[in-house]
Tab-separated table of C-alpha atoms in Angstrom:
chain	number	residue	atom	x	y	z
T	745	UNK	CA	10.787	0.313	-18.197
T	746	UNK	CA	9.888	1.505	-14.790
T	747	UNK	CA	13.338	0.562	-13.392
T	748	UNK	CA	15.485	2.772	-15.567
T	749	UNK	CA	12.984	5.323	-15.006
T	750	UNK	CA	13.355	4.756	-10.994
T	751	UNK	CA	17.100	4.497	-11.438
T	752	UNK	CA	17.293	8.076	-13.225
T	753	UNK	CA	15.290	10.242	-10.969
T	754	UNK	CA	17.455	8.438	-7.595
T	755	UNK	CA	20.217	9.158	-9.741
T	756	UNK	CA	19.897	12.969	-9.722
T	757	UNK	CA	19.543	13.039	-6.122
T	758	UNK	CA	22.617	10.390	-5.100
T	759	UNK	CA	25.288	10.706	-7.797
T	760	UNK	CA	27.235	13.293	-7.196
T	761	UNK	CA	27.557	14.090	-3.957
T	762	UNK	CA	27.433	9.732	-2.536
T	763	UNK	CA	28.934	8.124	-5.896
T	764	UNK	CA	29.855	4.868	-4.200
T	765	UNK	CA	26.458	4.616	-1.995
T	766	UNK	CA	25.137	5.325	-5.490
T	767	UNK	CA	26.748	2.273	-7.149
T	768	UNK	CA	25.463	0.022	-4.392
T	769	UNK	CA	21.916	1.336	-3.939
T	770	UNK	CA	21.401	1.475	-7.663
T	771	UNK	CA	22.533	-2.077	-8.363
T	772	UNK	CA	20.679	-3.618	-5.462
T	773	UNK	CA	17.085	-1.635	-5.529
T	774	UNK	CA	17.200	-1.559	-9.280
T	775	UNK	CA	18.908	-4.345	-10.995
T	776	UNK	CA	19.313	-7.471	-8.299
T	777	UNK	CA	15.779	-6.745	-6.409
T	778	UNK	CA	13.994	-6.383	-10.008
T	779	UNK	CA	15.815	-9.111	-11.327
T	780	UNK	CA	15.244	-11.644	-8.866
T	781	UNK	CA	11.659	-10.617	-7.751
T	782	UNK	CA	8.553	-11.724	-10.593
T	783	UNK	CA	5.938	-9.607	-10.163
T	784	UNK	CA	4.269	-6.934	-12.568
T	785	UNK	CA	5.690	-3.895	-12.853
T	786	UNK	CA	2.160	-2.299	-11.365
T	787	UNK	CA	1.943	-4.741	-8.092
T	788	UNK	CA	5.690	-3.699	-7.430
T	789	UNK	CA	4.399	0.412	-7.672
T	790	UNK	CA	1.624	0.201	-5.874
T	791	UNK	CA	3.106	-1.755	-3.193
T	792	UNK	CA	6.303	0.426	-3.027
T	793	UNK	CA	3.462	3.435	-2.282
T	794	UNK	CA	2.031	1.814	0.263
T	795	UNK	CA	5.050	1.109	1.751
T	796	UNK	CA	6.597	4.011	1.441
T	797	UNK	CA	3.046	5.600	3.051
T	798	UNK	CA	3.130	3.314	6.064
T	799	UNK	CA	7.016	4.078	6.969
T	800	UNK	CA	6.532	7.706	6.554
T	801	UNK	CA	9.218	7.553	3.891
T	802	UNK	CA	7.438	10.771	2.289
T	803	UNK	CA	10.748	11.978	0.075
T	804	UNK	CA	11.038	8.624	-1.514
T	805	UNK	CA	7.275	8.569	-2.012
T	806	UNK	CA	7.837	12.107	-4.066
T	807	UNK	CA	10.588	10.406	-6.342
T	808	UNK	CA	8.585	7.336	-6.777
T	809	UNK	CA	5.192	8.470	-7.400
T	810	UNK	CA	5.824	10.219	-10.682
T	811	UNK	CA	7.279	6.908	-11.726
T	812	UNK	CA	4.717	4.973	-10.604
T	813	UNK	CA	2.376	7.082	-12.850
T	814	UNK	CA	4.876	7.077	-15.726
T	815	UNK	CA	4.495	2.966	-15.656
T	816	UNK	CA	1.085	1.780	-15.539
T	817	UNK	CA	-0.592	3.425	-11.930
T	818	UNK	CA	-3.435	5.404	-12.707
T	819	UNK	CA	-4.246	8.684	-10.704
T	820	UNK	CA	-7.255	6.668	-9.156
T	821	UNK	CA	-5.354	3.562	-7.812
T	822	UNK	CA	-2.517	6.271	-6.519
T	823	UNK	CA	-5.264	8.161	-4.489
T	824	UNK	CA	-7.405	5.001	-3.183
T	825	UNK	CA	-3.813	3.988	-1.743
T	826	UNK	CA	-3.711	6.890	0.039
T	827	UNK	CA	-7.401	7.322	1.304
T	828	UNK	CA	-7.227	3.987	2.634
T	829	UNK	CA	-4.290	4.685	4.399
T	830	UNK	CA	-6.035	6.837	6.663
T	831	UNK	CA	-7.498	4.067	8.587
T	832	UNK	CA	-4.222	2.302	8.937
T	833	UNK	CA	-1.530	5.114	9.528
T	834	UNK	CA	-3.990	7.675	10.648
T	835	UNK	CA	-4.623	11.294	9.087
T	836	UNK	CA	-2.185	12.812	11.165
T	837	UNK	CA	0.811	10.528	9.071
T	838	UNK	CA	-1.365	10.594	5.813
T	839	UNK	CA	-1.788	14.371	5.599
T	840	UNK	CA	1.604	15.371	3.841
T	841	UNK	CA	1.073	12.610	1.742
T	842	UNK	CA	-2.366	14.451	0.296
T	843	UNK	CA	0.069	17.178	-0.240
T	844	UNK	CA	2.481	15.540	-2.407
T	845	UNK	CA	-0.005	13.473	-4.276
T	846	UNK	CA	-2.202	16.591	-5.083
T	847	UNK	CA	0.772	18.735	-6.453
T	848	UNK	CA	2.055	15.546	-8.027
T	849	UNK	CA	-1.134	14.775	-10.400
T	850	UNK	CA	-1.755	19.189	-11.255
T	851	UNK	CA	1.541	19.441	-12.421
T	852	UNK	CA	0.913	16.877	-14.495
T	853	UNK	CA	-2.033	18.153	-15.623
T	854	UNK	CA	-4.488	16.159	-13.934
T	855	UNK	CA	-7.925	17.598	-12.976
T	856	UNK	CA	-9.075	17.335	-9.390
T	857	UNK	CA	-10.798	15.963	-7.455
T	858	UNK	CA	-10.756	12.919	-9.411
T	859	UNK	CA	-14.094	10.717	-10.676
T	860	UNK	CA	-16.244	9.831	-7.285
T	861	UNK	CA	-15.280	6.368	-6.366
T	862	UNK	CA	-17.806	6.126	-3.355
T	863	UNK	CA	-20.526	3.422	-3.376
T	864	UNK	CA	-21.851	4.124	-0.043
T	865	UNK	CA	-23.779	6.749	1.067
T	866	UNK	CA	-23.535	8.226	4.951
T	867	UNK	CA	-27.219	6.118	5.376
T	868	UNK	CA	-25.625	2.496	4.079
T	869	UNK	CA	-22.555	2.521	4.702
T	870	UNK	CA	-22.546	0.544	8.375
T	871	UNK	CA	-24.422	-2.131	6.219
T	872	UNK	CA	-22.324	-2.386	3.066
T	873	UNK	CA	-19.092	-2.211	5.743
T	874	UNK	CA	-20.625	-5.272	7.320
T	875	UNK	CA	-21.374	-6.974	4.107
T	876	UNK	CA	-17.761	-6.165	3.032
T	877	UNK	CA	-16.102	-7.296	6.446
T	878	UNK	CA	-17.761	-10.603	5.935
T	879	UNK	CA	-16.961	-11.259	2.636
T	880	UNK	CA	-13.298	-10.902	3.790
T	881	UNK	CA	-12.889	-12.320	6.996
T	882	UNK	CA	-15.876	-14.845	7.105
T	883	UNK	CA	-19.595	-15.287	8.700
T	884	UNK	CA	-18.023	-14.585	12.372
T	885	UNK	CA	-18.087	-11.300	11.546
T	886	UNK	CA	-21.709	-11.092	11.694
T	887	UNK	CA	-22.929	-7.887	14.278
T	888	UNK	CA	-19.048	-7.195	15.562
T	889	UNK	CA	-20.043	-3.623	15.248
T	890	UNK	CA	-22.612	-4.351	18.365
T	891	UNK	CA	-19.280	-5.324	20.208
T	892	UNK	CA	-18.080	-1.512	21.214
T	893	UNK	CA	-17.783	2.222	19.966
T	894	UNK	CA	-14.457	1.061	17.919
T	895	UNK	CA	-15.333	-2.116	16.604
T	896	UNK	CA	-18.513	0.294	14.962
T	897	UNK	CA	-15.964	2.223	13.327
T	898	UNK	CA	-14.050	-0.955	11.871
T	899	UNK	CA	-17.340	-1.658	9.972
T	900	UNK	CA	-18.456	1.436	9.275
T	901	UNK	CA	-15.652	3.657	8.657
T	902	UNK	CA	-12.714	1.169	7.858
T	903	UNK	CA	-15.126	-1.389	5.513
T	904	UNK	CA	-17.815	1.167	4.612
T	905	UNK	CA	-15.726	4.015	3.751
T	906	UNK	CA	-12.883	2.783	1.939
T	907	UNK	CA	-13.057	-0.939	1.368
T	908	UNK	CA	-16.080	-0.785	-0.483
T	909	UNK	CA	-14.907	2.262	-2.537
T	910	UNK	CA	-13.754	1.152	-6.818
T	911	UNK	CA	-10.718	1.660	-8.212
T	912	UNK	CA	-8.739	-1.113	-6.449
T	913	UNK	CA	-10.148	-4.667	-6.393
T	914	UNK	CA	-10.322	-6.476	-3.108
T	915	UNK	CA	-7.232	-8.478	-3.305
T	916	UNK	CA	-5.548	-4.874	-4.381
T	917	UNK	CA	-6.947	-3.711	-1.113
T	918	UNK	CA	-5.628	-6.500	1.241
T	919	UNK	CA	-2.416	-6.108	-0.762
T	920	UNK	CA	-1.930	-2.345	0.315
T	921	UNK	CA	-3.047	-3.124	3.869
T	922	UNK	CA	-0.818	-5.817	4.500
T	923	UNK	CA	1.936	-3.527	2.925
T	924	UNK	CA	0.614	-0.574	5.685
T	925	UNK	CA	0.741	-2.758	8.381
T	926	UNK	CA	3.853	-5.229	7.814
T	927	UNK	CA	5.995	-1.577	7.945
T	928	UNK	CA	5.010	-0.192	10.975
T	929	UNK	CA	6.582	-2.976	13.125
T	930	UNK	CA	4.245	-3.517	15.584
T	931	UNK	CA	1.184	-4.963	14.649
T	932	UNK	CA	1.885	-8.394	13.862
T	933	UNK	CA	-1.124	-9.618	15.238
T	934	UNK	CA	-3.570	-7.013	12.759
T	935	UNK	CA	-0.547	-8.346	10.250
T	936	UNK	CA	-0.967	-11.947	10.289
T	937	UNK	CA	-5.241	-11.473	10.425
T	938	UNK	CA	-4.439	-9.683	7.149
T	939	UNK	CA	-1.903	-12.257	5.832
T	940	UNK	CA	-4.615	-14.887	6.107
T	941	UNK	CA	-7.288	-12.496	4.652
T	942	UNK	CA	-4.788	-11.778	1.167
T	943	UNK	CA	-4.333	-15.753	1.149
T	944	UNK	CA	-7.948	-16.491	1.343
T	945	UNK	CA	-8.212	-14.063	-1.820
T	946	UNK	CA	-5.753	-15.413	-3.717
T	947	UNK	CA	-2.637	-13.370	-2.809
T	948	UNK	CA	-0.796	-16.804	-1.869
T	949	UNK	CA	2.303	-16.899	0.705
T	950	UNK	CA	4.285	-16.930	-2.427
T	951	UNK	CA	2.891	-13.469	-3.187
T	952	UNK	CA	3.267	-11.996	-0.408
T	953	UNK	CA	6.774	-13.013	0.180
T	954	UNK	CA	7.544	-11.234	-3.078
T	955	UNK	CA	5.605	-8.358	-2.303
T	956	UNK	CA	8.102	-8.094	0.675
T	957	UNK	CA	11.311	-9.114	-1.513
T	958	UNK	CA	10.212	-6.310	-3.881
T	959	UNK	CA	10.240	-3.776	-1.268
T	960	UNK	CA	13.428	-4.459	0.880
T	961	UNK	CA	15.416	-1.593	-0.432
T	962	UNK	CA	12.935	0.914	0.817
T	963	UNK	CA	12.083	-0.870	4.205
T	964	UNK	CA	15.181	-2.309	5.431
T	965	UNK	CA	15.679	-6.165	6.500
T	966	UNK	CA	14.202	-6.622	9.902
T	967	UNK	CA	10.525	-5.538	9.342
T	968	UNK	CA	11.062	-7.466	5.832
T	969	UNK	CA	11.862	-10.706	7.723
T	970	UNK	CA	9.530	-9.837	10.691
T	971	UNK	CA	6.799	-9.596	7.585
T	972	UNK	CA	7.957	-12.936	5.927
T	973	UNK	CA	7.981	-14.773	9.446
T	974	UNK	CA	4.114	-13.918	10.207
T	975	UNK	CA	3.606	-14.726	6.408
T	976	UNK	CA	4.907	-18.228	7.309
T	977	UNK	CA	2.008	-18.268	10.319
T	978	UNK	CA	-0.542	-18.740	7.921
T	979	UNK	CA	-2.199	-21.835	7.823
């Protein structure tokens, strides 16, 4: 089970030298937070990447990934968390996190670059973007790329390039993004666009919240109940 797994590899790192900030962290990220938080095993790791991508938390990210992988994450859902990231932290925070991953997976003895996950091609992919964007946030989306230079990019580069890439299903996708942008701490109005965007696909307030609850250890309390106040925005 993932948490025992978790719970080992923190162990190494915090036992010896912090015993009793061991006792406390272990109990409360392992055992209370698991115990009190239903979701699979899977939506828990690939949330706690993206959160851990968004904050910038790069050393937990090391510890965690390998246990991510050890409990259900495939290689391909790992790496379309982090390619997506790019549009949301931006390459200069994602870079080390290419790092990490890549010497990650070929220790492990996984063979890179992975499968091709594109469906776009450079001559479509301001069309499928568009397609995607409305699909997710509704008809009113319709030619916002003729708006400006950056809302061009949104559709093309943000929807084209990465939402409309496999390996992660939409929901998965607003999942990770709200997870991106509820960390950073100051974009609650991007935050709350995407709260309503995960509810209109399914991921319910209920999820969310737990998505949050699941990741408090990591993140801290006041961008966890920053994040659960714009979830309770939604209408």
């Amino acid at each position: 089970m993932f948490r025992e797994d978790a719970k080992n590899i923190h162990g190494k790192v915090l036992k010896e030298n912090d015993p009793e900030a061991w006792e406390r962290i272990s109990h409360f990220t392992f055992e209370e937070v698991q115990d009190d938080v239903d979701l699979p095993n899977k939506t828990k790791l690939i949330s706690n990447l993206a959160y851990l991508l968004g904050m910038q938390g790069l050393e937990e990210y090391r510890l965690m990934l390998p246990v991510a992988l050890d409990n259900g994450v495939s290689p391909v859902e790992v790496k379309e968390v982090v390619y997506q990231a790019v549009d949301y932290l931006g390459l200069g925070r994602v870079m080390p996190f290419f790092k990490v991953t890549n010497t990650i997976l070929l220790a492990r003895g996984e063979k890179l670059p992975l499968p091709k996950q594109a469906t776009t091609m450079m001559e479509d992919r301001l069309e499928k973007g568009e397609e995607t964007q409305m699909r997710l946030f509704g008809p009113q989306m319709k030619d916002f790329a003729k708006k400006g230079t950056i809302n061009k990019w949104l559709v093309d580069n943000c929807f084209g390039d990465y939402y409309t890439r496999k390996g992660l299903s939409d929901k998965e996708r607003e999942m990770i993004t709200f997870c991106y942008l509820a960390v950073q701490g100051v974009c609650e109005p991007q935050l709350l666009a995407h709260a309503k965007t995960n509810v209109g696909l399914g991921n319910d307030q209920q999820f969310l919240t737990k998505i949050v609850l699941a990741n408090v250890p990591f993140i801290g309390y006041p961008r966890s109940l920053n994040a659960i106040n714009v979830i309770n925005q939604v209408k």
